[in-house]
Short mmCIF file of C-alpha atoms in Angstrom, two decimals:
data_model
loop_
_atom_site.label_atom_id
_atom_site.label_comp_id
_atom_site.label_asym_id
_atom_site.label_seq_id
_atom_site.Cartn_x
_atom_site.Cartn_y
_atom_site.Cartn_z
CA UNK T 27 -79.07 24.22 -29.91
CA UNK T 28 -81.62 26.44 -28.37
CA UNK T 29 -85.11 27.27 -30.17
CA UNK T 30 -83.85 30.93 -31.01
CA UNK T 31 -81.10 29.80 -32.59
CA UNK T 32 -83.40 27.54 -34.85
CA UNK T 33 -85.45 30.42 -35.49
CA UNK T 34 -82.98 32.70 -36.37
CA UNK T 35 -81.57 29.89 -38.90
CA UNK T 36 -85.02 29.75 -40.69
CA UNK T 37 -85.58 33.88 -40.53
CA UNK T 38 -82.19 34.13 -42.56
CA UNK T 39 -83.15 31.39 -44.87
CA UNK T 40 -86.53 33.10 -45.82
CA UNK T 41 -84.50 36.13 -46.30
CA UNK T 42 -81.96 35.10 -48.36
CA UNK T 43 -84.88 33.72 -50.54
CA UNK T 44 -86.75 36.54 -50.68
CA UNK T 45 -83.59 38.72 -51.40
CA UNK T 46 -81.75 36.13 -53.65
CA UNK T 47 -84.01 34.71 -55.94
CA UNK T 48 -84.17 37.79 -58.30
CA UNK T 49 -80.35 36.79 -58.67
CA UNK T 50 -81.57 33.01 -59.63
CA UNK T 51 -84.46 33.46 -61.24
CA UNK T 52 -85.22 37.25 -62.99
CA UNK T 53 -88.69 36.85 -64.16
CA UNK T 54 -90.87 39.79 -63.76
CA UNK T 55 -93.58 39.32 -60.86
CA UNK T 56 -96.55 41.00 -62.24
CA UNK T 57 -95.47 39.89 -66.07
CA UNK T 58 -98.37 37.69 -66.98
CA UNK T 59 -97.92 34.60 -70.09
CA UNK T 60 -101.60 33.02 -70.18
CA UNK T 61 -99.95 29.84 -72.08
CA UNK T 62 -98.51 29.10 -68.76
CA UNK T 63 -101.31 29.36 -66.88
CA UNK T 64 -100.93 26.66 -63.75
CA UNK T 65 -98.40 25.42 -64.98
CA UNK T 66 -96.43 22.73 -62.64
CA UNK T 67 -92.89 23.85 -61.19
CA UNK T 68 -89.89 22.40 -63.16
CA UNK T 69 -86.37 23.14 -64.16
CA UNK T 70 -87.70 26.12 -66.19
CA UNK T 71 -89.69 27.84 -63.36
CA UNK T 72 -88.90 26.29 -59.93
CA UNK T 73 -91.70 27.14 -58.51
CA UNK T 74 -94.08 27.03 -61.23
CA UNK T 75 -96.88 29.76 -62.30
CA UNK T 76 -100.17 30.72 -61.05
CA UNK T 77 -103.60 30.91 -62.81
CA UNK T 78 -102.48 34.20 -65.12
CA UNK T 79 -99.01 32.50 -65.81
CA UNK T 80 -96.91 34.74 -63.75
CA UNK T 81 -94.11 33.26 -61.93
CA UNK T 82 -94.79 31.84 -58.78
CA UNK T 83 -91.47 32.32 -57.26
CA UNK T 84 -90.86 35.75 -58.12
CA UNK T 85 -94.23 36.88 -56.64
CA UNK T 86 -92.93 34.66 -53.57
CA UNK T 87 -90.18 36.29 -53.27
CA UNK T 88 -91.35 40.17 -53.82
CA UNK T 89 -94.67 38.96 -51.25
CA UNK T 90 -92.01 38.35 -48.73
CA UNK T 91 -89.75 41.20 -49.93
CA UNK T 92 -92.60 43.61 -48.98
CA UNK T 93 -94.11 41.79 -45.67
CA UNK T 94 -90.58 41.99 -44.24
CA UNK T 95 -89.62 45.28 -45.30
CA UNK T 96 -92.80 47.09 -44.11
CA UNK T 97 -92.25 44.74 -40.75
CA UNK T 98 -89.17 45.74 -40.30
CA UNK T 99 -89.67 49.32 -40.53
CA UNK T 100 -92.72 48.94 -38.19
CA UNK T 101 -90.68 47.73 -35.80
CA UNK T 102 -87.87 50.25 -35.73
CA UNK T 103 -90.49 52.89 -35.36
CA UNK T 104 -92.06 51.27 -32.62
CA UNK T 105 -89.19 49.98 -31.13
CA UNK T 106 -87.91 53.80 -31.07
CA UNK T 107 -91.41 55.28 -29.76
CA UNK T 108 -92.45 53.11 -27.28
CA UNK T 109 -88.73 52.67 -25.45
CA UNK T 110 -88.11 56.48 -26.08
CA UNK T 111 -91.33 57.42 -24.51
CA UNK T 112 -91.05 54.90 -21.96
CA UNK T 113 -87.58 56.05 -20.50
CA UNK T 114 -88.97 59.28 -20.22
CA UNK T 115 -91.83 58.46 -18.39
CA UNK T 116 -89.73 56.38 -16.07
CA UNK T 117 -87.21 59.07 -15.54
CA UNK T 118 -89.65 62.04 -15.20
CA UNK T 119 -92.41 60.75 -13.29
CA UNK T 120 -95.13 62.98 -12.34
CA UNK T 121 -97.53 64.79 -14.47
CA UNK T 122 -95.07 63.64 -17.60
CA UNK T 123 -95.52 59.61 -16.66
CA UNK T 124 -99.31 60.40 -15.75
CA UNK T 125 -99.73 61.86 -19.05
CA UNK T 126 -98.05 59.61 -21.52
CA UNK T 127 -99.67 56.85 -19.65
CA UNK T 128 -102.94 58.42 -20.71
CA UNK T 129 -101.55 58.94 -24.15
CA UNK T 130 -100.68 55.16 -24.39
CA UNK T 131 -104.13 54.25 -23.10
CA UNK T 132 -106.19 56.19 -24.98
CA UNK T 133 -104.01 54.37 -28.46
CA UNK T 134 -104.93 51.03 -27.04
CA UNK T 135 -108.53 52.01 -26.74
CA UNK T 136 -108.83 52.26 -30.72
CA UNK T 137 -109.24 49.28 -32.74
CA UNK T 138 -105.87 48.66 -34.48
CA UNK T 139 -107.92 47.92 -37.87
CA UNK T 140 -109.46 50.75 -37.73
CA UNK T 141 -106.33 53.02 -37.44
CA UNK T 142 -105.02 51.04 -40.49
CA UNK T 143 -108.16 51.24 -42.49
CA UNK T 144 -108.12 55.15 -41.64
CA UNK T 145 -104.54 54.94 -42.76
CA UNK T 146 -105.35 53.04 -46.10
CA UNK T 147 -107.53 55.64 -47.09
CA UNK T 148 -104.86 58.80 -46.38
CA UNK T 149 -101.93 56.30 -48.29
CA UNK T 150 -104.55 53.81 -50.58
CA UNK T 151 -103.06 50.95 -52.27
CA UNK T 152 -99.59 51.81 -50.60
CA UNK T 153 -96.95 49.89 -48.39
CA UNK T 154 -96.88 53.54 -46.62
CA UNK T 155 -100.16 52.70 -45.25
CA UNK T 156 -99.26 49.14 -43.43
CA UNK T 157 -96.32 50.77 -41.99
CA UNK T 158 -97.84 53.94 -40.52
CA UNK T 159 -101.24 52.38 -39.27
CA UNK T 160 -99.25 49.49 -37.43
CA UNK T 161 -96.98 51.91 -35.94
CA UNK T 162 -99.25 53.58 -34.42
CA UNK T 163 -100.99 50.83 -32.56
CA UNK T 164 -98.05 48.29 -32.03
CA UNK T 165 -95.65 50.91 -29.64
CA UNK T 166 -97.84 50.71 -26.43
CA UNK T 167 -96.05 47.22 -25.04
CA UNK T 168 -93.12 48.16 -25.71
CA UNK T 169 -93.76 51.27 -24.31
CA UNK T 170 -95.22 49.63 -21.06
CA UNK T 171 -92.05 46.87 -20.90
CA UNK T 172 -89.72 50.19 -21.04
CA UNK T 173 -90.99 51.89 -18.09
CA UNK T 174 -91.92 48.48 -15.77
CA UNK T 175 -88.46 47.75 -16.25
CA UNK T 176 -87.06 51.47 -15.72
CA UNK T 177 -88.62 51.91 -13.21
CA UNK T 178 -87.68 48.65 -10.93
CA UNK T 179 -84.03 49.79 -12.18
CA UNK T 180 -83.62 53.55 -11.91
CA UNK T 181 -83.49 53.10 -7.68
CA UNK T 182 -80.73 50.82 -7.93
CA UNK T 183 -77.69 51.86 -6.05
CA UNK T 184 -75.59 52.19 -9.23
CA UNK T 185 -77.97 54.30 -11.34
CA UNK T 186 -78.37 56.99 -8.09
CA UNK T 187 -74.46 57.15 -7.28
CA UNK T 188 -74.40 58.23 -11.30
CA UNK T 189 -76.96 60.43 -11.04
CA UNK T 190 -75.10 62.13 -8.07
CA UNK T 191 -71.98 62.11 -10.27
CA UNK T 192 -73.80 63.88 -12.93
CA UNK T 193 -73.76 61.20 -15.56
CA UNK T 194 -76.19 62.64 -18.04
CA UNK T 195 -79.45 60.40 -18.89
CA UNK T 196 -77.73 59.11 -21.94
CA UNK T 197 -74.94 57.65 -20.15
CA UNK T 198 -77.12 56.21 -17.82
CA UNK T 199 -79.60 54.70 -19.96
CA UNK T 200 -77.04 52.96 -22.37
CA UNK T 201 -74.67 52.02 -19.32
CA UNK T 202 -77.12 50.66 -17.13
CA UNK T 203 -80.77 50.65 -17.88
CA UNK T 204 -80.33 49.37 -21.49
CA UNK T 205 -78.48 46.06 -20.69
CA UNK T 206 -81.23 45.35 -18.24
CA UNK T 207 -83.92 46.29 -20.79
CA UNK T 208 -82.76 44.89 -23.76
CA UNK T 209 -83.29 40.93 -22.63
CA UNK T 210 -86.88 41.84 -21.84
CA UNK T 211 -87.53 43.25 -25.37
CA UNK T 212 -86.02 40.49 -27.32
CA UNK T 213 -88.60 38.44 -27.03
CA UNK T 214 -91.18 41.97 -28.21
CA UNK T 215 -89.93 42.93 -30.78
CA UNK T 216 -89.62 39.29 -32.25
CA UNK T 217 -93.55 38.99 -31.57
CA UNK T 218 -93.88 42.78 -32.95
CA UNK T 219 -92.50 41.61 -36.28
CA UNK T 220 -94.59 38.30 -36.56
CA UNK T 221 -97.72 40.43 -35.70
CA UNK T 222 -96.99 42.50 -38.70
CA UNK T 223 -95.85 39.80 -40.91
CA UNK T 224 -99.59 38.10 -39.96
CA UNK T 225 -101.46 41.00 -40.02
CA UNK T 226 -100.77 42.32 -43.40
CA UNK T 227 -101.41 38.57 -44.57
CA UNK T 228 -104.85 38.68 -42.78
CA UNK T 229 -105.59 42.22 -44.28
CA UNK T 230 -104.48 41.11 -47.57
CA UNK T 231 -106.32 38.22 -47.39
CA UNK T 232 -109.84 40.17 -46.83
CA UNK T 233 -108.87 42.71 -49.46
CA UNK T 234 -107.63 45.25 -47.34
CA UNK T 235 -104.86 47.65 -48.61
CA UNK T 236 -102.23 45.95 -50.96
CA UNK T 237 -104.26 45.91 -54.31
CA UNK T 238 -103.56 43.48 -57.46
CA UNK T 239 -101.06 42.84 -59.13
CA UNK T 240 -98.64 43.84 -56.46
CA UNK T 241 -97.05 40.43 -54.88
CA UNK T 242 -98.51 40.25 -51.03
CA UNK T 243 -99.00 36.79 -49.05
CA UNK T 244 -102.64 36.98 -48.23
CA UNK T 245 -103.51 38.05 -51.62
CA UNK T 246 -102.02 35.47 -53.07
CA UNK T 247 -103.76 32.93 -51.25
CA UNK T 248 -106.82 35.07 -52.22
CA UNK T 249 -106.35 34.72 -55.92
CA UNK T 250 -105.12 31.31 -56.04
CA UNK T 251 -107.85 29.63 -53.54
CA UNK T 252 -110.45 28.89 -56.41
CA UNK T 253 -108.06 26.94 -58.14
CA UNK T 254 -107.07 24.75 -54.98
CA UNK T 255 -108.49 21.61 -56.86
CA UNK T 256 -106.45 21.65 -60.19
CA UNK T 257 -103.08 23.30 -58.53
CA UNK T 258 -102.93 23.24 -54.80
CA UNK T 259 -99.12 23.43 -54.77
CA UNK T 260 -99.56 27.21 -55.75
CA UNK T 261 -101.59 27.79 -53.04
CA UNK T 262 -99.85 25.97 -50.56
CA UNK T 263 -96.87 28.32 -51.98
CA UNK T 264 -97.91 31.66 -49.76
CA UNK T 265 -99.48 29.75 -47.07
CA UNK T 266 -96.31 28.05 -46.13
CA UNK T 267 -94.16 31.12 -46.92
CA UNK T 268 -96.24 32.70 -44.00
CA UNK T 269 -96.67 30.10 -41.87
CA UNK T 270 -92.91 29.32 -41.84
CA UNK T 271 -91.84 33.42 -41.29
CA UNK T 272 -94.40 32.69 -37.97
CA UNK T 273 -92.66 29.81 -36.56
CA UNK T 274 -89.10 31.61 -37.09
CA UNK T 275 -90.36 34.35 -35.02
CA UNK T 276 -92.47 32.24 -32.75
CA UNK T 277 -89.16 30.05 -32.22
CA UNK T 278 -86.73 33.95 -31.83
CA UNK T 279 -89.34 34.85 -29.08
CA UNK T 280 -89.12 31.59 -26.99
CA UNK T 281 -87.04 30.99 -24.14
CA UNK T 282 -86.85 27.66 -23.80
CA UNK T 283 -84.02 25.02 -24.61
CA UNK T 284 -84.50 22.46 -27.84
#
């Protein structure tokens, strides 16, 4: 079984936790019982409660709900932007690929934390933010995969007898430049995701952007690190949730055999 596989096997698990335990389990995330405060997981709450007695496995799974959402989208916007852009620098050349070239540069030249920050502020406290301050930033390698790998392709013998049988650049794209593409983006967009996944954890986990009580990984491990003494099974809760959405990705992005 190869490492992808492996990794796609844990992704859907951690989805179908994140989507399924409100089925199992409906206890409110941000509902807070100070009689259970720490309290130990058990056949009541399986995953026990953290130091204002909310359940720890409904903020779990709405933490993950929202790192994997806003990931998701992320990465369908910069999957669309940067392979969009990048077809159409390969195909035009000239002025056009000189210019988005510059375009793409000039995004890589700002610090990504500073577009989210700047983004935080226009959207505060807000998902909205994470998603549009990450899209921004994350489209420029796929954008640069797109048109190296256009470009080596769009000479090829096939793609110039279709352009002399005037196949339109639609046809051409999704006949023969996408199933070239596509196996060099896999492994992108897989890394894409786990770099939003980790970097709203990090942000969260300097107080940046998701605010209390809303469920999010990094604040989580915020909150629950000064009690790490009397209930370090809470904290190891998030850190594992994150660490184990990494390794799925990190395992969907490899290439090599188990």
């Amino acid at each position: 079984m190869s490492l992808r596989w492996i990794g796609t096997m844990i992704l859907a698990i951690v989805i179908i936790f994140a989507l399924g335990f409100p089925l199992v389990d409906s206890a409110d995330p941000v509902s807070q019982s100070l009689m259970k405060t720490l309290e130990a997981p058990s056949g009541e709450a399986y995953f026990g409660y953290d130091h204002l007695g909310r359940s720890m496995g409904a903020r779990l799974a709405a933490a993950l709900r929202l790192s994997l959402g806003i990931a998701a989208a992320t990465l369908v916007t910069t999957a669309f932007i940067g392979v969009f852009l990048g077809a159409l620098a390969s195909w035009s050349g000239g002025w056009v690929d000189r210019l988005i070239v510059l375009f793409a540069d000039s995004v890589v030249a700002l610090p990504a934390l500073l577009i989210v920050l700047i983004a935080g502020i226009i959207f505060p406290n807000q998902p909205l933010a994470f998603w549009a301050g990450l899209s921004i930033t994350l489209w420029v390698e796929i954008f640069r995969l797109t048109r190296a790998t256009i470009r080596a392709q769009i000479a090829a013998p096939a793609v110039e007898a279709a352009r002399l049988l005037g196949f339109g650049p639609l046809y051409i794209f999704r006949t023969y430049l996408w199933p070239e593409l596509a196996p060099v983006l896999r492994a992108t967009f897989a890394l894409t995701f786990s770099s939003v996944v980790m970097g709203i954890a990090a942000l969260g986990f300097v107080s940046v952007g998701v605010r209390a009580p809303t469920p999010e990984l990094g604040l989580m491990m915020v909150e629950l690190l000064p009690y790490w003494r009397e209930a370090p099974w809470a904290l190891l809760q998030p850190v594992a949730a994150t660490l184990v959405t990494l390794l799925a990705l990190t395992l969907i992005a490899g290439e090599k055999k188990a």
